[in-house]
Amino acid sequence: MSATGSGDDGEQLALLAGPRRRSAPAAPGPDHELAPTAPVARVAVDIELPHLDRTFDYAVPVDLDEVAQPGVRVRVRFAGRLLDGLLLERVENTDHAGRLARLHKVVSPEPVLSPAIARLVRAVADRYAGSAADVLRLAVPPRHARVEAASRPAAAEPAAADATGPDDGTTATAPPLARPEPAGWVDYDGGVPLLDALAAGHAPRAAWTALPGDRWPGEIAGAVATTVSGGRGALVVVPDVRDVARVDAALSAALGPGRHVVLTADLGPAERYRRWLAVRRGEVGVVVGTRAAMFAPVSDPGLFVVWDDGDDLHAEPRAPYPHVREVLAMRAAHESAGLLIGGWARTAEAAALVGAGWARAVAPARAVVRAAAPRVTVAGDDAELSSDGAARAARLPSVAWRTAREGLRHGPVLVQVPRGGYLPGLA
């Protein structure tokens, strides 16, 4: 076996490997013949040891020549053990002086690692001082043989599509989508130019301050629909499953059935892998999900969206601990796609991107914010104290009590107190 370096900026799956010098081709062993072309396979072996964070060369026997293609899962012998790995590329030569060990087997002919994700894996590992093997475990889900062995999904029958829902990923072809109206984006300074750039196939990057209320899922769906109308895909990552449900409903209304899938952990391994394969095969171009979906292999992406990037749920708790915002920013740069970092408030990291000129601010005007935000009145200020002397000692000032009583005529009222001891008094 021969180790390679890292950091190549090429466009092939070898982006996990580095530049190599040309040397003699791998020699066939006494018990097998090598593949006639590109007989050397460079493999990322699933090894946790950081000092072995590199690729290794194996000989490709002629009986595995057809199925041993870049991106497939393989089994190789390493240090006397059979380990899993991903075949990154096939080459003609190796710099190893001796005879190479042969590939033990190809686990599946399904190419699960794309060139873009391979480049991303190496970039994330380098940025977070981790190993490619750790990042690959986050990027490529475990194999589910029964799902993978199923035939490639065809266009869904109308009845089947209605039964499975709009996010099952079974519709392989769909009519072109017309560009939607800007709708809520007209309330933001820079909102309409952002959509224009997405529709034209450009790669705008924006830090978006959303208006208060529940309109943000529809605005995300509008940006995604505009991107899809230009012939490209999109990926939306939100903190939790409740936000996924909101964006899923908005995307269903904006895109129609069969154009997007939901990727969350609670789907179960079989269903999640089935949907992930639909994305990897290019059958579905839009994905919405939680943190694990940040590595979803969307084909020809035009927009990456992260909502509420300050939420702790966006930080991966497993090594090397990548953050959704940083990963999507790297993907946007590597894949020439747009990036939308959204939330009700701009985080320090998003503000730094705006300050550096890497992203533009998209925010509503002050008058628009005042019209959309609820009115806040401070109870117990000077005017209240002058008219109600008991307000200093009251647990609930008069103005707050009157406001709560009036609010009960129209809907529920939330009373929030700093500690549990206040609850009996208020009751």
Tab-separated table of C-alpha atoms in Angstrom:
chain	number	residue	atom	x	y	z
A	1	MET	CA	0.000	0.000	0.000
A	2	SER	CA	1.143	3.502	-0.704
A	3	ALA	CA	0.165	6.685	1.077
A	4	THR	CA	-0.646	9.876	-0.721
A	5	GLY	CA	-0.709	13.514	0.313
A	6	SER	CA	-3.695	15.856	0.570
A	7	GLY	CA	-4.892	19.217	-0.653
A	8	ASP	CA	-5.193	18.821	-4.439
A	9	ASP	CA	-7.570	21.381	-5.965
A	10	GLY	CA	-8.540	19.288	-9.034
A	11	GLU	CA	-12.072	18.462	-10.049
A	12	GLN	CA	-12.016	14.667	-9.674
A	13	LEU	CA	-12.737	12.432	-6.753
A	14	ALA	CA	-8.983	12.475	-6.094
A	15	LEU	CA	-9.529	15.754	-4.275
A	16	LEU	CA	-9.146	13.742	-1.106
A	17	ALA	CA	-5.731	12.793	-2.421
A	18	GLY	CA	-2.797	14.985	-3.312
A	19	PRO	CA	-0.395	15.331	-6.269
A	20	ARG	CA	1.677	12.260	-7.042
A	21	ARG	CA	4.658	11.570	-9.225
A	22	ARG	CA	4.373	9.113	-12.065
A	23	SER	CA	6.038	5.795	-11.449
A	24	ALA	CA	5.824	2.192	-12.527
A	25	PRO	CA	2.349	0.645	-12.838
A	26	ALA	CA	1.189	-1.828	-10.256
A	27	ALA	CA	2.456	-5.318	-10.893
A	28	PRO	CA	-0.037	-8.197	-11.060
A	29	GLY	CA	0.178	-10.848	-8.413
A	30	PRO	CA	0.674	-14.500	-9.230
A	31	ASP	CA	-2.977	-15.355	-8.649
A	32	HIS	CA	-4.784	-12.605	-10.557
A	33	GLU	CA	-4.579	-10.235	-13.495
A	34	LEU	CA	-5.020	-6.518	-13.179
A	35	ALA	CA	-7.574	-4.357	-14.936
A	36	PRO	CA	-6.345	-3.424	-18.435
A	37	THR	CA	-6.758	0.330	-17.833
A	38	ALA	CA	-6.307	2.385	-14.661
A	39	PRO	CA	-5.292	-0.652	-12.584
A	40	VAL	CA	-4.598	1.369	-9.417
A	41	ALA	CA	-7.416	2.377	-7.062
A	42	ARG	CA	-6.929	5.141	-4.543
A	43	VAL	CA	-9.014	4.368	-1.479
A	44	ALA	CA	-9.976	6.384	1.591
A	45	VAL	CA	-9.868	3.663	4.243
A	46	ASP	CA	-12.099	4.026	7.292
A	47	ILE	CA	-9.324	4.501	9.848
A	48	GLU	CA	-9.700	6.654	12.954
A	49	LEU	CA	-5.965	7.221	13.512
A	50	PRO	CA	-5.168	10.843	12.545
A	51	HIS	CA	-1.614	10.074	11.366
A	52	LEU	CA	-3.129	7.806	8.690
A	53	ASP	CA	-5.372	10.538	7.299
A	54	ARG	CA	-4.463	9.925	3.667
A	55	THR	CA	-5.392	7.642	0.796
A	56	PHE	CA	-3.901	4.232	0.011
A	57	ASP	CA	-3.299	2.507	-3.311
A	58	TYR	CA	-4.697	-0.915	-4.151
A	59	ALA	CA	-4.536	-3.011	-7.298
A	60	VAL	CA	-7.787	-3.495	-9.207
A	61	PRO	CA	-8.218	-7.112	-10.360
A	62	VAL	CA	-9.782	-7.667	-13.742
A	63	ASP	CA	-12.895	-9.252	-12.239
A	64	LEU	CA	-13.653	-6.003	-10.369
A	65	ASP	CA	-12.775	-3.698	-13.256
A	66	GLU	CA	-16.365	-2.913	-14.226
A	67	VAL	CA	-17.790	-2.281	-10.747
A	68	ALA	CA	-14.779	-0.637	-9.096
A	69	GLN	CA	-15.714	2.895	-10.137
A	70	PRO	CA	-15.004	6.194	-8.333
A	71	GLY	CA	-17.349	6.795	-5.421
A	72	VAL	CA	-18.270	3.167	-4.611
A	73	ARG	CA	-17.875	1.412	-1.271
A	74	VAL	CA	-15.116	-1.184	-1.113
A	75	ARG	CA	-13.517	-3.598	1.328
A	76	VAL	CA	-9.734	-3.700	1.584
A	77	ARG	CA	-7.161	-5.480	3.677
A	78	PHE	CA	-5.294	-3.084	5.920
A	79	ALA	CA	-2.794	-4.140	8.604
A	80	GLY	CA	-4.163	-7.678	8.485
A	81	ARG	CA	-7.813	-6.658	8.853
A	82	LEU	CA	-10.637	-6.162	6.364
A	83	LEU	CA	-11.826	-2.555	6.562
A	84	ASP	CA	-14.407	-0.459	4.764
A	85	GLY	CA	-13.366	2.279	2.382
A	86	LEU	CA	-14.458	4.535	-0.450
A	87	LEU	CA	-12.813	4.321	-3.861
A	88	LEU	CA	-11.810	7.841	-4.838
A	89	GLU	CA	-10.298	7.396	-8.292
A	90	ARG	CA	-8.650	5.003	-10.729
A	91	VAL	CA	-5.160	5.838	-12.053
A	92	GLU	CA	-2.504	4.183	-14.193
A	93	ASN	CA	0.511	4.391	-11.883
A	94	THR	CA	1.581	4.273	-8.266
A	95	ASP	CA	4.673	5.449	-6.433
A	96	HIS	CA	4.785	2.292	-4.336
A	97	ALA	CA	7.948	0.309	-5.071
A	98	GLY	CA	6.543	-3.142	-4.303
A	99	ARG	CA	3.447	-5.085	-5.256
A	100	LEU	CA	0.125	-3.603	-4.265
A	101	ALA	CA	-2.494	-5.473	-2.296
A	102	ARG	CA	-5.631	-6.048	-4.319
A	103	LEU	CA	-9.107	-4.763	-3.635
A	104	HIS	CA	-10.869	-7.408	-1.605
A	105	LYS	CA	-14.362	-6.644	-2.913
A	106	VAL	CA	-16.714	-3.928	-4.081
A	107	VAL	CA	-19.476	-3.771	-1.516
A	108	SER	CA	-21.910	-2.079	-3.875
A	109	PRO	CA	-21.698	-0.627	-7.387
A	110	GLU	CA	-23.707	2.414	-6.229
A	111	PRO	CA	-21.448	5.537	-6.371
A	112	VAL	CA	-22.258	7.240	-3.070
A	113	LEU	CA	-19.466	9.845	-3.016
A	114	SER	CA	-19.593	12.651	-5.568
A	115	PRO	CA	-16.588	14.782	-6.553
A	116	ALA	CA	-18.095	17.882	-4.933
A	117	ILE	CA	-18.681	16.129	-1.606
A	118	ALA	CA	-15.185	14.626	-1.760
A	119	ARG	CA	-13.719	18.103	-2.071
A	120	LEU	CA	-15.950	19.334	0.756
A	121	VAL	CA	-14.890	16.466	3.026
A	122	ARG	CA	-11.234	17.335	2.628
A	123	ALA	CA	-11.895	21.055	3.155
A	124	VAL	CA	-13.957	20.464	6.317
A	125	ALA	CA	-11.361	18.084	7.739
A	126	ASP	CA	-8.587	20.616	7.150
A	127	ARG	CA	-10.569	23.553	8.556
A	128	TYR	CA	-11.540	21.762	11.761
A	129	ALA	CA	-8.229	19.880	12.195
A	130	GLY	CA	-10.018	16.559	11.820
A	131	SER	CA	-9.603	13.503	9.640
A	132	ALA	CA	-11.344	12.760	6.362
A	133	ALA	CA	-12.623	9.473	7.794
A	134	ASP	CA	-14.535	11.313	10.544
A	135	VAL	CA	-16.102	13.728	8.062
A	136	LEU	CA	-16.990	10.932	5.635
A	137	ARG	CA	-19.025	9.263	8.371
A	138	LEU	CA	-21.062	12.463	8.627
A	139	ALA	CA	-21.337	12.966	4.869
A	140	VAL	CA	-22.204	9.447	3.659
A	141	PRO	CA	-24.973	7.613	5.547
A	142	PRO	CA	-24.679	3.901	6.372
A	143	ARG	CA	-25.674	1.568	3.584
A	144	HIS	CA	-29.097	-0.063	3.592
A	145	ALA	CA	-28.740	-2.997	1.220
A	146	ARG	CA	-32.435	-3.648	0.602
A	147	VAL	CA	-33.115	-0.036	-0.308
A	148	GLU	CA	-30.023	0.218	-2.472
A	149	ALA	CA	-30.820	-2.987	-4.334
A	150	ALA	CA	-34.226	-1.673	-5.335
A	151	SER	CA	-34.520	-0.486	-8.900
A	152	ARG	CA	-34.110	3.163	-9.701
A	153	PRO	CA	-37.417	4.904	-8.965
A	154	ALA	CA	-39.449	5.840	-12.018
A	155	ALA	CA	-41.910	8.685	-12.384
A	156	ALA	CA	-44.610	8.205	-9.788
A	157	GLU	CA	-48.172	7.369	-10.751
A	158	PRO	CA	-50.569	10.171	-9.731
A	159	ALA	CA	-52.241	7.998	-7.117
A	160	ALA	CA	-48.903	6.862	-5.707
A	161	ALA	CA	-47.640	10.416	-5.523
A	162	ASP	CA	-50.727	11.436	-3.551
A	163	ALA	CA	-50.256	8.510	-1.195
A	164	THR	CA	-46.568	9.105	-0.464
A	165	GLY	CA	-46.689	12.878	-0.163
A	166	PRO	CA	-44.745	15.634	-1.870
A	167	ASP	CA	-41.397	14.902	-0.215
A	168	ASP	CA	-40.895	11.213	-1.026
A	169	GLY	CA	-38.588	11.823	-3.957
A	170	THR	CA	-40.234	9.347	-6.310
A	171	THR	CA	-40.918	11.735	-9.175
A	172	ALA	CA	-37.865	11.670	-11.415
A	173	THR	CA	-39.125	14.163	-13.964
A	174	ALA	CA	-41.166	17.286	-13.475
A	175	PRO	CA	-42.277	20.113	-15.747
A	176	PRO	CA	-40.261	23.337	-15.650
A	177	LEU	CA	-41.131	25.649	-12.810
A	178	ALA	CA	-42.067	29.244	-13.609
A	179	ARG	CA	-40.382	31.937	-11.580
A	180	PRO	CA	-42.644	32.967	-8.695
A	181	GLU	CA	-43.476	36.521	-7.692
A	182	PRO	CA	-41.122	38.169	-5.160
A	183	ALA	CA	-43.989	38.299	-2.619
A	184	GLY	CA	-42.578	39.005	0.852
A	185	TRP	CA	-39.084	39.782	-0.415
A	186	VAL	CA	-40.216	43.230	-1.579
A	187	ASP	CA	-40.223	44.272	2.099
A	188	TYR	CA	-36.454	43.811	2.347
A	189	ASP	CA	-33.755	46.126	1.112
A	190	GLY	CA	-31.851	43.959	-1.357
A	191	GLY	CA	-34.478	41.221	-1.386
A	192	VAL	CA	-35.620	41.539	-5.003
A	193	PRO	CA	-32.032	41.865	-6.366
A	194	LEU	CA	-31.190	38.685	-4.446
A	195	LEU	CA	-33.968	36.794	-6.231
A	196	ASP	CA	-32.963	38.303	-9.576
A	197	ALA	CA	-29.419	37.019	-9.104
A	198	LEU	CA	-30.647	33.542	-8.186
A	199	ALA	CA	-32.940	33.392	-11.208
A	200	ALA	CA	-30.088	34.464	-13.488
A	201	GLY	CA	-27.827	31.650	-12.262
A	202	HIS	CA	-25.474	33.831	-10.222
A	203	ALA	CA	-24.157	33.031	-6.734
A	204	PRO	CA	-25.267	35.820	-4.367
A	205	ARG	CA	-24.356	35.591	-0.692
A	206	ALA	CA	-26.581	37.324	1.846
A	207	ALA	CA	-27.087	37.694	5.588
A	208	TRP	CA	-30.853	37.978	5.887
A	209	THR	CA	-32.623	39.569	8.861
A	210	ALA	CA	-36.191	38.254	8.730
A	211	LEU	CA	-39.259	40.174	9.820
A	212	PRO	CA	-41.002	39.058	13.036
A	213	GLY	CA	-43.728	36.483	12.669
A	214	ASP	CA	-44.240	33.213	10.842
A	215	ARG	CA	-43.673	34.399	7.269
A	216	TRP	CA	-40.046	33.223	7.038
A	217	PRO	CA	-40.833	29.674	5.749
A	218	GLY	CA	-42.720	31.142	2.802
A	219	GLU	CA	-39.878	33.539	2.063
A	220	ILE	CA	-37.351	30.690	2.082
A	221	ALA	CA	-39.647	28.708	-0.218
A	222	GLY	CA	-39.839	31.712	-2.553
A	223	ALA	CA	-36.046	31.930	-2.783
A	224	VAL	CA	-35.819	28.174	-3.403
A	225	ALA	CA	-38.542	28.275	-6.070
A	226	THR	CA	-36.732	31.123	-7.813
A	227	THR	CA	-33.547	29.040	-7.825
A	228	VAL	CA	-35.384	25.985	-9.173
A	229	SER	CA	-36.960	28.074	-11.917
A	230	GLY	CA	-33.431	28.796	-13.115
A	231	GLY	CA	-32.700	25.075	-13.442
A	232	ARG	CA	-30.647	24.536	-10.286
A	233	GLY	CA	-31.114	22.769	-6.953
A	234	ALA	CA	-31.223	24.010	-3.371
A	235	LEU	CA	-30.489	22.850	0.174
A	236	VAL	CA	-32.205	24.259	3.279
A	237	VAL	CA	-30.941	23.432	6.777
A	238	VAL	CA	-32.962	24.411	9.859
A	239	PRO	CA	-32.392	23.692	13.575
A	240	ASP	CA	-35.149	21.181	14.443
A	241	VAL	CA	-37.966	19.064	13.061
A	242	ARG	CA	-40.637	21.675	13.862
A	243	ASP	CA	-38.889	24.118	11.567
A	244	VAL	CA	-38.487	21.339	8.991
A	245	ALA	CA	-42.265	20.802	9.021
A	246	ARG	CA	-42.887	24.519	8.439
A	247	VAL	CA	-40.440	24.764	5.536
A	248	ASP	CA	-41.666	21.433	4.110
A	249	ALA	CA	-45.229	22.759	3.948
A	250	ALA	CA	-44.061	26.005	2.354
A	251	LEU	CA	-41.972	24.164	-0.249
A	252	SER	CA	-44.882	21.856	-1.082
A	253	ALA	CA	-47.045	24.889	-1.800
A	254	ALA	CA	-44.340	26.683	-3.808
A	255	LEU	CA	-42.833	23.774	-5.774
A	256	GLY	CA	-45.597	21.216	-6.046
A	257	PRO	CA	-45.268	17.459	-5.416
A	258	GLY	CA	-42.142	15.430	-6.070
A	259	ARG	CA	-39.620	18.271	-6.264
A	260	HIS	CA	-38.108	18.088	-2.765
A	261	VAL	CA	-37.322	15.642	0.000
A	262	VAL	CA	-37.067	15.913	3.772
A	263	LEU	CA	-33.984	14.464	5.469
A	264	THR	CA	-34.197	14.069	9.250
A	265	ALA	CA	-32.967	11.459	11.713
A	266	ASP	CA	-36.464	10.387	12.785
A	267	LEU	CA	-37.247	8.962	9.327
A	268	GLY	CA	-35.504	5.701	10.160
A	269	PRO	CA	-32.425	4.290	8.381
A	270	ALA	CA	-34.262	2.719	5.425
A	271	GLU	CA	-36.450	5.676	4.492
A	272	ARG	CA	-33.699	8.209	5.087
A	273	TYR	CA	-31.278	6.266	2.896
A	274	ARG	CA	-33.907	5.918	0.179
A	275	ARG	CA	-34.431	9.664	0.076
A	276	TRP	CA	-30.690	10.339	0.235
A	277	LEU	CA	-30.165	8.031	-2.762
A	278	ALA	CA	-32.848	9.922	-4.690
A	279	VAL	CA	-30.858	13.104	-4.094
A	280	ARG	CA	-27.535	11.462	-4.974
A	281	ARG	CA	-28.977	10.066	-8.221
A	282	GLY	CA	-30.228	13.514	-9.205
A	283	GLU	CA	-33.893	12.529	-9.085
A	284	VAL	CA	-34.766	15.297	-6.605
A	285	GLY	CA	-33.137	18.711	-6.648
A	286	VAL	CA	-34.276	20.303	-3.368
A	287	VAL	CA	-33.564	19.111	0.183
A	288	VAL	CA	-34.759	20.440	3.539
A	289	GLY	CA	-33.501	18.938	6.755
A	290	THR	CA	-31.693	19.319	10.030
A	291	ARG	CA	-27.948	19.407	10.733
A	292	ALA	CA	-27.046	16.090	9.074
A	293	ALA	CA	-28.481	17.308	5.773
A	294	MET	CA	-25.669	19.856	5.341
A	295	PHE	CA	-23.719	17.218	3.353
A	296	ALA	CA	-26.680	16.219	1.139
A	297	PRO	CA	-25.301	15.649	-2.399
A	298	VAL	CA	-27.642	18.042	-4.245
A	299	SER	CA	-26.937	18.048	-7.988
A	300	ASP	CA	-26.025	21.426	-9.524
A	301	PRO	CA	-26.879	23.446	-6.405
A	302	GLY	CA	-27.776	27.087	-6.851
A	303	LEU	CA	-28.661	28.023	-3.264
A	304	PHE	CA	-27.733	26.942	0.254
A	305	VAL	CA	-29.878	28.226	3.129
A	306	VAL	CA	-29.236	28.048	6.857
A	307	TRP	CA	-31.987	29.375	9.106
A	308	ASP	CA	-31.269	30.671	12.633
A	309	ASP	CA	-27.526	30.030	12.364
A	310	GLY	CA	-27.012	31.028	16.005
A	311	ASP	CA	-28.945	27.981	17.262
A	312	ASP	CA	-26.725	25.491	19.105
A	313	LEU	CA	-28.338	22.617	17.195
A	314	HIS	CA	-26.385	23.654	14.090
A	315	ALA	CA	-23.099	22.616	15.743
A	316	GLU	CA	-22.240	18.946	15.151
A	317	PRO	CA	-21.502	17.230	18.504
A	318	ARG	CA	-19.231	14.606	16.895
A	319	ALA	CA	-15.632	15.134	15.802
A	320	PRO	CA	-14.469	17.246	14.115
A	321	TYR	CA	-17.509	19.311	15.225
A	322	PRO	CA	-18.343	21.213	12.019
A	323	HIS	CA	-20.962	23.966	12.058
A	324	VAL	CA	-23.717	24.116	9.442
A	325	ARG	CA	-23.063	27.764	8.625
A	326	GLU	CA	-19.357	27.178	7.952
A	327	VAL	CA	-19.937	24.005	5.926
A	328	LEU	CA	-22.563	25.643	3.718
A	329	ALA	CA	-20.313	28.672	3.243
A	330	MET	CA	-17.553	26.354	2.004
A	331	ARG	CA	-19.995	24.541	-0.271
A	332	ALA	CA	-21.230	27.830	-1.705
A	333	ALA	CA	-17.667	28.895	-2.484
A	334	HIS	CA	-16.593	25.520	-3.927
A	335	GLU	CA	-19.722	24.919	-5.993
A	336	SER	CA	-20.357	28.514	-7.143
A	337	ALA	CA	-23.765	28.621	-5.462
A	338	GLY	CA	-25.682	31.248	-3.540
A	339	LEU	CA	-25.776	31.338	0.255
A	340	LEU	CA	-28.572	32.706	2.450
A	341	ILE	CA	-27.851	32.984	6.200
A	342	GLY	CA	-31.176	33.873	7.798
A	343	GLY	CA	-32.612	34.582	11.214
A	344	TRP	CA	-34.582	37.143	13.218
A	345	ALA	CA	-31.286	38.635	14.362
A	346	ARG	CA	-27.880	38.683	12.719
A	347	THR	CA	-25.232	36.653	14.507
A	348	ALA	CA	-21.710	37.938	15.067
A	349	GLU	CA	-20.399	35.462	12.486
A	350	ALA	CA	-22.880	36.599	9.849
A	351	ALA	CA	-22.101	40.226	10.659
A	352	ALA	CA	-18.404	39.484	10.175
A	353	LEU	CA	-19.108	38.092	6.698
A	354	VAL	CA	-21.022	41.263	5.840
A	355	GLY	CA	-18.293	43.465	7.281
A	356	ALA	CA	-15.658	41.665	5.226
A	357	GLY	CA	-17.685	42.184	2.060
A	358	TRP	CA	-18.079	38.427	1.511
A	359	ALA	CA	-21.863	38.679	1.943
A	360	ARG	CA	-24.438	41.445	1.589
A	361	ALA	CA	-27.012	42.484	4.152
A	362	VAL	CA	-30.664	41.865	3.304
A	363	ALA	CA	-32.846	43.514	5.930
A	364	PRO	CA	-36.172	45.357	6.189
A	365	ALA	CA	-36.376	49.110	6.575
A	366	ARG	CA	-37.018	50.473	10.056
A	367	ALA	CA	-40.581	51.496	9.244
A	368	VAL	CA	-41.371	48.006	7.949
A	369	VAL	CA	-40.011	46.418	11.139
A	370	ARG	CA	-42.118	48.727	13.320
A	371	ALA	CA	-45.242	47.872	11.345
A	372	ALA	CA	-44.653	44.119	11.595
A	373	ALA	CA	-43.321	43.816	15.160
A	374	PRO	CA	-45.656	43.615	18.171
A	375	ARG	CA	-45.899	46.661	20.407
A	376	VAL	CA	-44.013	46.360	23.696
A	377	THR	CA	-45.049	48.428	26.728
A	378	VAL	CA	-42.982	48.463	29.919
A	379	ALA	CA	-45.124	48.043	33.040
A	380	GLY	CA	-44.071	49.983	36.121
A	381	ASP	CA	-42.470	52.993	34.477
A	382	ASP	CA	-42.730	56.488	35.970
A	383	ALA	CA	-46.154	57.265	34.506
A	384	GLU	CA	-47.590	54.033	35.896
A	385	LEU	CA	-46.143	54.598	39.337
A	386	SER	CA	-47.572	58.103	39.537
A	387	SER	CA	-51.114	56.863	38.846
A	388	ASP	CA	-50.891	53.615	40.831
A	389	GLY	CA	-48.881	53.885	44.023
A	390	ALA	CA	-49.304	50.170	44.806
A	391	ALA	CA	-47.565	49.230	41.546
A	392	ARG	CA	-44.158	49.290	43.276
A	393	ALA	CA	-45.037	46.297	45.471
A	394	ALA	CA	-47.574	44.536	43.267
A	395	ARG	CA	-46.608	41.240	41.763
A	396	LEU	CA	-48.608	42.157	38.672
A	397	PRO	CA	-48.991	45.908	38.007
A	398	SER	CA	-52.411	47.201	37.095
A	399	VAL	CA	-51.551	47.944	33.496
A	400	ALA	CA	-50.264	44.391	33.023
A	401	TRP	CA	-53.376	42.975	34.683
A	402	ARG	CA	-55.681	45.032	32.466
A	403	THR	CA	-53.740	44.054	29.362
A	404	ALA	CA	-53.919	40.354	30.244
A	405	ARG	CA	-57.660	40.536	30.964
A	406	GLU	CA	-58.266	42.287	27.651
A	407	GLY	CA	-56.086	39.772	25.822
A	408	LEU	CA	-58.106	36.839	27.128
A	409	ARG	CA	-61.066	38.035	25.082
A	410	HIS	CA	-59.118	37.365	21.871
A	411	GLY	CA	-56.834	34.438	22.691
A	412	PRO	CA	-54.416	32.904	25.204
A	413	VAL	CA	-52.113	35.082	27.303
A	414	LEU	CA	-48.583	34.129	28.326
A	415	VAL	CA	-47.357	35.288	31.748
A	416	GLN	CA	-43.630	34.606	32.191
A	417	VAL	CA	-41.971	34.985	35.604
A	418	PRO	CA	-38.298	34.716	36.605
A	419	ARG	CA	-38.620	31.887	39.141
A	420	GLY	CA	-41.041	29.262	40.400
A	421	GLY	CA	-41.829	31.108	43.646
A	422	TYR	CA	-43.844	33.722	41.802
A	423	LEU	CA	-46.287	31.185	40.395
A	424	PRO	CA	-48.435	30.630	43.539
A	425	GLY	CA	-48.776	34.372	44.092
A	426	LEU	CA	-49.902	34.983	40.545
A	427	ALA	CA	-52.288	32.055	40.674
